[in-house]
């Protein structure tokens, strides 16, 4: 199946009831966010590759939700520590990487793949992998 931005939009909108039902997801992905912002935010959950790229500055529409995601991750890590689970809070927070947010935002808004590739130094395969993982995440939810 080919995933177009329109199909992704429909898929993400289908996640909104689930986001409201799961408090930890709701804190990170509130239903009031537009679908393309939700998709960009979810890219932080699936992008795990460490690279030399510094995250590009995020537009205001993305920076607020990303800060909320970091705050939620910090709370989860602190509760884990309170429960005697060894975890480095800042390392856990930093594991939610924002490098792909702008790219996913552009893709869901209809940008061509070649234009998305020009936005980053990430390899094309890494971009494709993130988009596929987003699809898998959406299907699992």
mmCIF file of N, CA and C in Angstrom:
data_model
loop_
_atom_site.group_PDB
_atom_site.id
_atom_site.type_symbol
_atom_site.label_atom_id
_atom_site.label_comp_id
_atom_site.label_asym_id
_atom_site.label_seq_id
_atom_site.Cartn_x
_atom_site.Cartn_y
_atom_site.Cartn_z
ATOM 1 N N UNK A 1 0.839 -1.169 0.000
ATOM 2 C CA UNK A 1 0.000 0.000 0.000
ATOM 3 C C UNK A 1 0.891 1.241 0.000
ATOM 4 N N UNK A 2 0.562 2.212 -0.796
ATOM 5 C CA UNK A 2 1.295 3.470 -0.848
ATOM 6 C C UNK A 2 0.693 4.435 0.162
ATOM 7 N N UNK A 3 1.576 5.061 0.960
ATOM 8 C CA UNK A 3 1.106 6.003 1.981
ATOM 9 C C UNK A 3 1.264 7.416 1.485
ATOM 10 N N UNK A 4 0.144 8.061 1.262
ATOM 11 C CA UNK A 4 0.147 9.461 0.860
ATOM 12 C C UNK A 4 -0.099 10.309 2.098
ATOM 13 N N UNK A 5 0.218 11.587 2.032
ATOM 14 C CA UNK A 5 -0.086 12.450 3.172
ATOM 15 C C UNK A 5 -1.561 12.406 3.572
ATOM 16 N N UNK A 6 -2.447 12.277 2.600
ATOM 17 C CA UNK A 6 -3.879 12.231 2.921
ATOM 18 C C UNK A 6 -4.224 10.980 3.728
ATOM 19 N N UNK A 7 -3.620 9.835 3.356
ATOM 20 C CA UNK A 7 -3.875 8.606 4.110
ATOM 21 C C UNK A 7 -3.322 8.728 5.524
ATOM 22 N N UNK A 8 -2.152 9.347 5.645
ATOM 23 C CA UNK A 8 -1.578 9.541 6.981
ATOM 24 C C UNK A 8 -2.498 10.423 7.822
ATOM 25 N N UNK A 9 -3.043 11.453 7.212
ATOM 26 C CA UNK A 9 -3.949 12.371 7.904
ATOM 27 C C UNK A 9 -5.139 11.600 8.478
ATOM 28 N N UNK A 10 -5.731 10.739 7.664
ATOM 29 C CA UNK A 10 -6.877 9.948 8.106
ATOM 30 C C UNK A 10 -6.458 8.996 9.222
ATOM 31 N N UNK A 11 -5.293 8.386 9.082
ATOM 32 C CA UNK A 11 -4.808 7.445 10.079
ATOM 33 C C UNK A 11 -4.584 8.132 11.418
ATOM 34 N N UNK A 12 -3.962 9.296 11.405
ATOM 35 C CA UNK A 12 -3.695 10.017 12.647
ATOM 36 C C UNK A 12 -4.997 10.481 13.284
ATOM 37 N N UNK A 13 -5.945 10.948 12.479
ATOM 38 C CA UNK A 13 -7.224 11.365 13.057
ATOM 39 C C UNK A 13 -7.936 10.189 13.705
ATOM 40 N N UNK A 14 -7.707 8.993 13.197
ATOM 41 C CA UNK A 14 -8.276 7.805 13.823
ATOM 42 C C UNK A 14 -7.650 7.502 15.171
ATOM 43 N N UNK A 15 -6.477 8.059 15.453
ATOM 44 C CA UNK A 15 -5.796 7.825 16.726
ATOM 45 C C UNK A 15 -6.309 8.719 17.841
ATOM 46 N N UNK A 16 -7.040 9.766 17.505
ATOM 47 C CA UNK A 16 -7.444 10.726 18.530
ATOM 48 C C UNK A 16 -8.244 10.105 19.669
ATOM 49 N N UNK A 17 -9.217 9.222 19.424
ATOM 50 C CA UNK A 17 -9.931 8.628 20.559
ATOM 51 C C UNK A 17 -9.002 7.826 21.469
ATOM 52 N N UNK A 18 -8.019 7.155 20.873
ATOM 53 C CA UNK A 18 -7.058 6.394 21.665
ATOM 54 C C UNK A 18 -6.207 7.345 22.484
ATOM 55 N N UNK A 19 -5.812 8.454 21.897
ATOM 56 C CA UNK A 19 -4.996 9.433 22.615
ATOM 57 C C UNK A 19 -5.746 9.968 23.826
ATOM 58 N N UNK A 20 -7.037 10.112 23.710
ATOM 59 C CA UNK A 20 -7.833 10.591 24.851
ATOM 60 C C UNK A 20 -7.983 9.506 25.914
ATOM 61 N N UNK A 21 -7.949 8.244 25.503
ATOM 62 C CA UNK A 21 -8.147 7.147 26.448
ATOM 63 C C UNK A 21 -6.883 6.798 27.218
ATOM 64 N N UNK A 22 -5.728 7.083 26.666
ATOM 65 C CA UNK A 22 -4.471 6.746 27.317
ATOM 66 C C UNK A 22 -3.833 8.005 27.879
ATOM 67 N N UNK A 23 -3.825 8.169 29.196
ATOM 68 C CA UNK A 23 -3.336 9.419 29.789
ATOM 69 C C UNK A 23 -1.912 9.770 29.396
ATOM 70 N N UNK A 24 -0.997 8.801 29.346
ATOM 71 C CA UNK A 24 0.381 9.155 29.016
ATOM 72 C C UNK A 24 0.523 9.559 27.557
ATOM 73 N N UNK A 25 -0.237 8.968 26.678
ATOM 74 C CA UNK A 25 -0.202 9.388 25.277
ATOM 75 C C UNK A 25 -0.919 10.723 25.136
ATOM 76 N N UNK A 26 -2.031 10.878 25.843
ATOM 77 C CA UNK A 26 -2.789 12.126 25.770
ATOM 78 C C UNK A 26 -1.937 13.310 26.204
ATOM 79 N N UNK A 27 -1.081 13.093 27.188
ATOM 80 C CA UNK A 27 -0.209 14.181 27.648
ATOM 81 C C UNK A 27 0.780 14.583 26.564
ATOM 82 N N UNK A 28 1.173 13.627 25.738
ATOM 83 C CA UNK A 28 2.166 13.907 24.701
ATOM 84 C C UNK A 28 1.532 14.278 23.372
ATOM 85 N N UNK A 29 0.394 13.691 23.053
ATOM 86 C CA UNK A 29 -0.246 13.907 21.759
ATOM 87 C C UNK A 29 -1.705 14.277 21.972
ATOM 88 N N UNK A 30 -1.974 15.489 22.428
ATOM 89 C CA UNK A 30 -3.365 15.866 22.644
ATOM 90 C C UNK A 30 -4.151 15.902 21.340
ATOM 91 N N UNK A 31 -5.413 15.556 21.436
ATOM 92 C CA UNK A 31 -6.262 15.478 20.255
ATOM 93 C C UNK A 31 -6.477 16.833 19.601
ATOM 94 N N UNK A 32 -6.223 17.922 20.330
ATOM 95 C CA UNK A 32 -6.450 19.243 19.753
ATOM 96 C C UNK A 32 -5.366 19.628 18.745
ATOM 97 N N UNK A 33 -4.260 18.895 18.710
ATOM 98 C CA UNK A 33 -3.216 19.196 17.730
ATOM 99 C C UNK A 33 -3.669 18.773 16.343
ATOM 100 N N UNK A 34 -3.249 19.506 15.368
ATOM 101 C CA UNK A 34 -3.560 19.134 13.991
ATOM 102 C C UNK A 34 -2.843 17.834 13.650
ATOM 103 N N UNK A 35 -3.381 17.096 12.699
ATOM 104 C CA UNK A 35 -2.845 15.773 12.360
ATOM 105 C C UNK A 35 -1.381 15.838 11.952
ATOM 106 N N UNK A 36 -0.991 16.863 11.207
ATOM 107 C CA UNK A 36 0.401 16.920 10.770
ATOM 108 C C UNK A 36 1.343 17.232 11.924
ATOM 109 N N UNK A 37 0.863 17.925 12.948
ATOM 110 C CA UNK A 37 1.676 18.165 14.147
ATOM 111 C C UNK A 37 1.760 16.876 14.960
ATOM 112 N N UNK A 38 0.659 16.136 15.037
ATOM 113 C CA UNK A 38 0.674 14.852 15.734
ATOM 114 C C UNK A 38 1.670 13.901 15.078
ATOM 115 N N UNK A 39 1.644 13.829 13.758
ATOM 116 C CA UNK A 39 2.569 12.942 13.046
ATOM 117 C C UNK A 39 4.010 13.350 13.310
ATOM 118 N N UNK A 40 4.288 14.641 13.265
ATOM 119 C CA UNK A 40 5.644 15.123 13.526
ATOM 120 C C UNK A 40 6.071 14.776 14.945
ATOM 121 N N UNK A 41 5.167 14.929 15.903
ATOM 122 C CA UNK A 41 5.487 14.626 17.295
ATOM 123 C C UNK A 41 5.727 13.131 17.489
ATOM 124 N N UNK A 42 4.915 12.309 16.859
ATOM 125 C CA UNK A 42 5.102 10.863 16.966
ATOM 126 C C UNK A 42 6.422 10.411 16.355
ATOM 127 N N UNK A 43 6.979 11.204 15.444
ATOM 128 C CA UNK A 43 8.278 10.838 14.866
ATOM 129 C C UNK A 43 9.361 10.793 15.934
ATOM 130 N N UNK A 44 9.184 11.524 17.013
ATOM 131 C CA UNK A 44 10.150 11.494 18.126
ATOM 132 C C UNK A 44 10.162 10.135 18.811
ATOM 133 N N UNK A 45 9.062 9.410 18.735
ATOM 134 C CA UNK A 45 8.975 8.102 19.372
ATOM 135 C C UNK A 45 9.626 7.013 18.538
ATOM 136 N N UNK A 46 9.713 7.212 17.238
ATOM 137 C CA UNK A 46 10.225 6.151 16.365
ATOM 138 C C UNK A 46 11.616 6.430 15.812
ATOM 139 N N UNK A 47 12.079 7.648 15.897
ATOM 140 C CA UNK A 47 13.414 7.979 15.385
ATOM 141 C C UNK A 47 14.435 7.682 16.470
ATOM 142 N N UNK A 48 15.186 6.599 16.282
ATOM 143 C CA UNK A 48 16.122 6.164 17.314
ATOM 144 C C UNK A 48 17.573 6.241 16.875
ATOM 145 N N UNK A 49 17.818 6.542 15.621
ATOM 146 C CA UNK A 49 19.191 6.581 15.128
ATOM 147 C C UNK A 49 19.925 7.785 15.686
ATOM 148 N N UNK A 50 21.133 7.531 16.123
ATOM 149 C CA UNK A 50 21.965 8.629 16.591
ATOM 150 C C UNK A 50 22.803 9.093 15.420
ATOM 151 N N UNK A 51 22.801 10.374 15.211
ATOM 152 C CA UNK A 51 23.564 10.934 14.113
ATOM 153 C C UNK A 51 24.332 12.149 14.563
ATOM 154 N N UNK A 52 25.098 12.681 13.644
ATOM 155 C CA UNK A 52 25.866 13.882 13.936
ATOM 156 C C UNK A 52 25.017 15.129 13.770
ATOM 157 N N UNK A 53 23.861 14.963 13.143
ATOM 158 C CA UNK A 53 22.992 16.114 12.898
ATOM 159 C C UNK A 53 22.484 16.704 14.201
ATOM 160 N N UNK A 54 22.575 18.002 14.289
ATOM 161 C CA UNK A 54 21.872 18.678 15.367
ATOM 162 C C UNK A 54 20.457 18.902 14.871
ATOM 163 N N UNK A 55 19.536 18.856 15.797
ATOM 164 C CA UNK A 55 18.147 19.068 15.410
ATOM 165 C C UNK A 55 17.985 20.496 14.905
ATOM 166 N N UNK A 56 17.332 20.662 13.756
ATOM 167 C CA UNK A 56 17.089 22.020 13.274
ATOM 168 C C UNK A 56 16.121 22.724 14.220
ATOM 169 N N UNK A 57 16.191 24.046 14.270
ATOM 170 C CA UNK A 57 15.230 24.748 15.125
ATOM 171 C C UNK A 57 13.806 24.448 14.651
ATOM 172 N N UNK A 58 12.942 24.205 15.607
ATOM 173 C CA UNK A 58 11.560 23.849 15.282
ATOM 174 C C UNK A 58 10.701 25.094 15.169
ATOM 175 N N UNK A 59 9.764 25.042 14.241
ATOM 176 C CA UNK A 59 8.785 26.128 14.133
ATOM 177 C C UNK A 59 7.926 26.137 15.394
ATOM 178 N N UNK A 60 7.321 27.255 15.681
ATOM 179 C CA UNK A 60 6.539 27.427 16.912
ATOM 180 C C UNK A 60 5.449 26.360 17.039
ATOM 181 N N UNK A 61 4.856 26.005 15.929
ATOM 182 C CA UNK A 61 3.774 25.020 15.928
ATOM 183 C C UNK A 61 4.246 23.651 16.426
ATOM 184 N N UNK A 62 5.550 23.378 16.278
ATOM 185 C CA UNK A 62 6.103 22.098 16.710
ATOM 186 C C UNK A 62 6.853 22.189 18.034
ATOM 187 N N UNK A 63 7.417 23.345 18.331
ATOM 188 C CA UNK A 63 8.257 23.452 19.523
ATOM 189 C C UNK A 63 7.452 23.301 20.817
ATOM 190 N N UNK A 64 6.247 23.830 20.858
ATOM 191 C CA UNK A 64 5.409 23.690 22.049
ATOM 192 C C UNK A 64 5.071 22.233 22.348
ATOM 193 N N UNK A 65 4.533 21.494 21.369
ATOM 194 C CA UNK A 65 4.254 20.075 21.609
ATOM 195 C C UNK A 65 5.515 19.271 21.940
ATOM 196 N N UNK A 66 6.649 19.634 21.332
ATOM 197 C CA UNK A 66 7.885 18.909 21.641
ATOM 198 C C UNK A 66 8.303 19.154 23.092
ATOM 199 N N UNK A 67 8.170 20.385 23.558
ATOM 200 C CA UNK A 67 8.478 20.673 24.968
ATOM 201 C C UNK A 67 7.532 19.899 25.892
ATOM 202 N N UNK A 68 6.265 19.783 25.499
ATOM 203 C CA UNK A 68 5.303 19.011 26.296
ATOM 204 C C UNK A 68 5.701 17.535 26.337
ATOM 205 N N UNK A 69 6.179 17.005 25.213
ATOM 206 C CA UNK A 69 6.658 15.620 25.170
ATOM 207 C C UNK A 69 7.849 15.442 26.104
ATOM 208 N N UNK A 70 8.780 16.389 26.070
ATOM 209 C CA UNK A 70 9.946 16.311 26.952
ATOM 210 C C UNK A 70 9.523 16.381 28.419
ATOM 211 N N UNK A 71 8.572 17.243 28.737
ATOM 212 C CA UNK A 71 8.083 17.348 30.117
ATOM 213 C C UNK A 71 7.438 16.040 30.569
ATOM 214 N N UNK A 72 6.645 15.434 29.681
ATOM 215 C CA UNK A 72 6.002 14.159 30.014
ATOM 216 C C UNK A 72 7.054 13.070 30.209
ATOM 217 N N UNK A 73 8.068 13.050 29.349
ATOM 218 C CA UNK A 73 9.149 12.066 29.484
ATOM 219 C C UNK A 73 9.899 12.273 30.796
ATOM 220 N N UNK A 74 10.123 13.516 31.158
ATOM 221 C CA UNK A 74 10.809 13.826 32.422
ATOM 222 C C UNK A 74 9.981 13.330 33.617
ATOM 223 N N UNK A 75 8.664 13.545 33.566
ATOM 224 C CA UNK A 75 7.800 13.075 34.659
ATOM 225 C C UNK A 75 7.820 11.546 34.756
ATOM 226 N N UNK A 76 7.765 10.876 33.606
ATOM 227 C CA UNK A 76 7.797 9.407 33.587
ATOM 228 C C UNK A 76 9.109 8.904 34.178
ATOM 229 N N UNK A 77 10.222 9.519 33.801
ATOM 230 C CA UNK A 77 11.529 9.104 34.319
ATOM 231 C C UNK A 77 11.629 9.355 35.821
ATOM 232 N N UNK A 78 11.087 10.472 36.282
ATOM 233 C CA UNK A 78 11.144 10.773 37.717
ATOM 234 C C UNK A 78 10.288 9.798 38.525
ATOM 235 N N UNK A 79 9.128 9.444 37.999
ATOM 236 C CA UNK A 79 8.286 8.452 38.677
ATOM 237 C C UNK A 79 8.998 7.104 38.690
ATOM 238 N N UNK A 80 9.675 6.769 37.598
ATOM 239 C CA UNK A 80 10.442 5.521 37.547
ATOM 240 C C UNK A 80 11.520 5.515 38.620
ATOM 241 N N UNK A 81 12.211 6.634 38.779
ATOM 242 C CA UNK A 81 13.222 6.735 39.835
ATOM 243 C C UNK A 81 12.583 6.591 41.211
ATOM 244 N N UNK A 82 11.425 7.205 41.408
ATOM 245 C CA UNK A 82 10.724 7.092 42.687
ATOM 246 C C UNK A 82 10.360 5.641 42.996
ATOM 247 N N UNK A 83 10.172 4.854 41.944
ATOM 248 C CA UNK A 83 9.837 3.432 42.099
ATOM 249 C C UNK A 83 11.089 2.559 42.148
ATOM 250 N N UNK A 84 12.241 3.188 42.350
ATOM 251 C CA UNK A 84 13.527 2.495 42.496
ATOM 252 C C UNK A 84 13.998 1.826 41.211
ATOM 253 N N UNK A 85 13.573 2.353 40.077
ATOM 254 C CA UNK A 85 14.065 1.881 38.784
ATOM 255 C C UNK A 85 15.199 2.805 38.383
ATOM 256 N N UNK A 86 16.351 2.216 38.101
ATOM 257 C CA UNK A 86 17.501 3.031 37.728
ATOM 258 C C UNK A 86 17.295 3.591 36.327
ATOM 259 N N UNK A 87 17.306 4.900 36.242
ATOM 260 C CA UNK A 87 17.140 5.566 34.953
ATOM 261 C C UNK A 87 17.782 6.940 35.043
ATOM 262 N N UNK A 88 18.474 7.302 33.995
ATOM 263 C CA UNK A 88 19.042 8.645 33.900
ATOM 264 C C UNK A 88 17.965 9.531 33.270
ATOM 265 N N UNK A 89 17.436 10.448 34.045
ATOM 266 C CA UNK A 89 16.294 11.256 33.605
ATOM 267 C C UNK A 89 16.623 12.004 32.319
ATOM 268 N N UNK A 90 17.728 12.714 32.294
ATOM 269 C CA UNK A 90 18.050 13.525 31.114
ATOM 270 C C UNK A 90 18.357 12.665 29.894
ATOM 271 N N UNK A 91 18.992 11.526 30.098
ATOM 272 C CA UNK A 91 19.257 10.627 28.972
ATOM 273 C C UNK A 91 17.944 10.113 28.388
ATOM 274 N N UNK A 92 16.994 9.797 29.274
ATOM 275 C CA UNK A 92 15.687 9.337 28.820
ATOM 276 C C UNK A 92 14.965 10.440 28.046
ATOM 277 N N UNK A 93 15.004 11.651 28.571
ATOM 278 C CA UNK A 93 14.345 12.779 27.901
ATOM 279 C C UNK A 93 14.980 13.017 26.537
ATOM 280 N N UNK A 94 16.302 12.950 26.473
ATOM 281 C CA UNK A 94 17.004 13.193 25.209
ATOM 282 C C UNK A 94 16.816 12.060 24.203
ATOM 283 N N UNK A 95 16.308 10.911 24.646
ATOM 284 C CA UNK A 95 16.082 9.806 23.712
ATOM 285 C C UNK A 95 14.927 10.098 22.755
ATOM 286 N N UNK A 96 14.118 11.091 23.077
ATOM 287 C CA UNK A 96 13.032 11.510 22.182
ATOM 288 C C UNK A 96 13.577 12.622 21.298
ATOM 289 N N UNK A 97 14.106 12.230 20.170
ATOM 290 C CA UNK A 97 14.847 13.127 19.293
ATOM 291 C C UNK A 97 13.912 13.856 18.326
ATOM 292 N N UNK A 98 14.229 15.121 18.071
ATOM 293 C CA UNK A 98 13.347 15.954 17.239
ATOM 294 C C UNK A 98 13.856 16.154 15.814
ATOM 295 N N UNK A 99 14.936 15.477 15.444
ATOM 296 C CA UNK A 99 15.538 15.719 14.134
ATOM 297 C C UNK A 99 14.582 15.516 12.963
ATOM 298 N N UNK A 100 13.651 14.601 13.098
ATOM 299 C CA UNK A 100 12.769 14.271 11.977
ATOM 300 C C UNK A 100 11.435 15.011 12.015
ATOM 301 N N UNK A 101 11.212 15.824 13.033
ATOM 302 C CA UNK A 101 9.905 16.482 13.151
ATOM 303 C C UNK A 101 9.594 17.379 11.960
ATOM 304 N N UNK A 102 10.530 18.229 11.583
ATOM 305 C CA UNK A 102 10.288 19.141 10.454
ATOM 306 C C UNK A 102 10.084 18.363 9.159
ATOM 307 N N UNK A 103 10.836 17.274 8.991
ATOM 308 C CA UNK A 103 10.717 16.478 7.777
ATOM 309 C C UNK A 103 9.352 15.809 7.683
ATOM 310 N N UNK A 104 8.914 15.208 8.783
ATOM 311 C CA UNK A 104 7.603 14.556 8.793
ATOM 312 C C UNK A 104 6.503 15.596 8.614
ATOM 313 N N UNK A 105 6.665 16.740 9.252
ATOM 314 C CA UNK A 105 5.706 17.837 9.099
ATOM 315 C C UNK A 105 5.573 18.204 7.616
ATOM 316 N N UNK A 106 6.702 18.352 6.938
ATOM 317 C CA UNK A 106 6.680 18.703 5.512
ATOM 318 C C UNK A 106 6.051 17.586 4.685
ATOM 319 N N UNK A 107 6.405 16.343 4.986
ATOM 320 C CA UNK A 107 5.893 15.213 4.213
ATOM 321 C C UNK A 107 4.378 15.115 4.333
ATOM 322 N N UNK A 108 3.856 15.226 5.550
ATOM 323 C CA UNK A 108 2.411 15.127 5.751
ATOM 324 C C UNK A 108 1.693 16.297 5.089
ATOM 325 N N UNK A 109 2.385 17.415 4.938
ATOM 326 C CA UNK A 109 1.797 18.564 4.252
ATOM 327 C C UNK A 109 2.000 18.510 2.746
ATOM 328 N N UNK A 110 2.478 17.381 2.222
ATOM 329 C CA UNK A 110 2.531 17.184 0.780
ATOM 330 C C UNK A 110 3.853 17.466 0.102
ATOM 331 N N UNK A 111 4.929 17.667 0.855
ATOM 332 C CA UNK A 111 6.233 17.922 0.233
ATOM 333 C C UNK A 111 6.710 16.675 -0.505
ATOM 334 N N UNK A 112 7.451 16.891 -1.565
ATOM 335 C CA UNK A 112 8.020 15.780 -2.321
ATOM 336 C C UNK A 112 9.214 15.214 -1.556
ATOM 337 N N UNK A 113 9.468 13.925 -1.785
ATOM 338 C CA UNK A 113 10.552 13.256 -1.070
ATOM 339 C C UNK A 113 11.897 13.924 -1.339
ATOM 340 N N UNK A 114 12.124 14.355 -2.551
ATOM 341 C CA UNK A 114 13.397 15.008 -2.886
ATOM 342 C C UNK A 114 13.563 16.308 -2.102
ATOM 343 N N UNK A 115 12.463 17.019 -1.889
ATOM 344 C CA UNK A 115 12.519 18.256 -1.098
ATOM 345 C C UNK A 115 12.794 17.953 0.375
ATOM 346 N N UNK A 116 12.214 16.874 0.865
ATOM 347 C CA UNK A 116 12.444 16.474 2.252
ATOM 348 C C UNK A 116 13.907 16.080 2.448
ATOM 349 N N UNK A 117 14.451 15.353 1.493
ATOM 350 C CA UNK A 117 15.857 14.936 1.583
ATOM 351 C C UNK A 117 16.792 16.139 1.608
ATOM 352 N N UNK A 118 16.419 17.200 0.923
ATOM 353 C CA UNK A 118 17.254 18.404 0.884
ATOM 354 C C UNK A 118 17.230 19.163 2.212
ATOM 355 N N UNK A 119 16.291 18.835 3.083
ATOM 356 C CA UNK A 119 16.158 19.539 4.358
ATOM 357 C C UNK A 119 17.126 19.031 5.423
ATOM 358 N N UNK A 120 17.805 17.911 5.170
ATOM 359 C CA UNK A 120 18.615 17.281 6.205
ATOM 360 C C UNK A 120 19.833 16.597 5.610
ATOM 361 N N UNK A 121 20.748 16.230 6.494
ATOM 362 C CA UNK A 121 21.903 15.432 6.091
ATOM 363 C C UNK A 121 21.650 13.952 6.345
ATOM 364 N N UNK A 122 20.471 13.624 6.860
ATOM 365 C CA UNK A 122 20.113 12.228 7.121
ATOM 366 C C UNK A 122 20.076 11.471 5.797
ATOM 367 N N UNK A 123 20.439 10.198 5.862
ATOM 368 C CA UNK A 123 20.361 9.360 4.676
ATOM 369 C C UNK A 123 18.898 9.124 4.306
ATOM 370 N N UNK A 124 18.665 8.919 3.018
ATOM 371 C CA UNK A 124 17.307 8.688 2.536
ATOM 372 C C UNK A 124 16.677 7.483 3.227
ATOM 373 N N UNK A 125 17.479 6.434 3.431
ATOM 374 C CA UNK A 125 16.975 5.234 4.097
ATOM 375 C C UNK A 125 16.491 5.512 5.509
ATOM 376 N N UNK A 126 17.157 6.423 6.203
ATOM 377 C CA UNK A 126 16.743 6.787 7.565
ATOM 378 C C UNK A 126 15.391 7.480 7.547
ATOM 379 N N UNK A 127 15.193 8.328 6.560
ATOM 380 C CA UNK A 127 13.910 9.034 6.434
ATOM 381 C C UNK A 127 12.795 8.032 6.145
ATOM 382 N N UNK A 128 13.048 7.130 5.215
ATOM 383 C CA UNK A 128 12.052 6.113 4.869
ATOM 384 C C UNK A 128 11.749 5.237 6.078
ATOM 385 N N UNK A 129 12.786 4.877 6.826
ATOM 386 C CA UNK A 129 12.603 4.034 8.009
ATOM 387 C C UNK A 129 11.697 4.715 9.040
ATOM 388 N N UNK A 130 11.893 6.005 9.255
ATOM 389 C CA UNK A 130 11.046 6.734 10.209
ATOM 390 C C UNK A 130 9.597 6.748 9.734
ATOM 391 N N UNK A 131 9.387 7.000 8.456
ATOM 392 C CA UNK A 131 8.018 7.038 7.930
ATOM 393 C C UNK A 131 7.361 5.663 8.053
ATOM 394 N N UNK A 132 8.108 4.604 7.780
ATOM 395 C CA UNK A 132 7.549 3.250 7.925
ATOM 396 C C UNK A 132 7.240 2.932 9.385
ATOM 397 N N UNK A 133 8.130 3.342 10.282
ATOM 398 C CA UNK A 133 7.877 3.100 11.706
ATOM 399 C C UNK A 133 6.663 3.885 12.193
ATOM 400 N N UNK A 134 6.472 5.083 11.650
ATOM 401 C CA UNK A 134 5.269 5.850 11.991
ATOM 402 C C UNK A 134 4.017 5.093 11.570
ATOM 403 N N UNK A 135 4.068 4.527 10.373
ATOM 404 C CA UNK A 135 2.933 3.738 9.894
ATOM 405 C C UNK A 135 2.681 2.552 10.822
ATOM 406 N N UNK A 136 3.752 1.840 11.201
ATOM 407 C CA UNK A 136 3.609 0.689 12.091
ATOM 408 C C UNK A 136 3.050 1.106 13.452
ATOM 409 N N UNK A 137 3.548 2.217 13.988
ATOM 410 C CA UNK A 137 3.051 2.717 15.269
ATOM 411 C C UNK A 137 1.561 3.030 15.184
ATOM 412 N N UNK A 138 1.164 3.692 14.119
ATOM 413 C CA UNK A 138 -0.244 4.050 13.953
ATOM 414 C C UNK A 138 -1.120 2.804 13.843
ATOM 415 N N UNK A 139 -0.629 1.792 13.158
ATOM 416 C CA UNK A 139 -1.404 0.551 13.021
ATOM 417 C C UNK A 139 -1.536 -0.178 14.360
ATOM 418 N N UNK A 140 -0.496 -0.122 15.183
ATOM 419 C CA UNK A 140 -0.534 -0.805 16.478
ATOM 420 C C UNK A 140 -1.465 -0.110 17.458
ATOM 421 N N UNK A 141 -1.570 1.209 17.325
ATOM 422 C CA UNK A 141 -2.468 1.939 18.219
ATOM 423 C C UNK A 141 -3.898 1.741 17.772
#
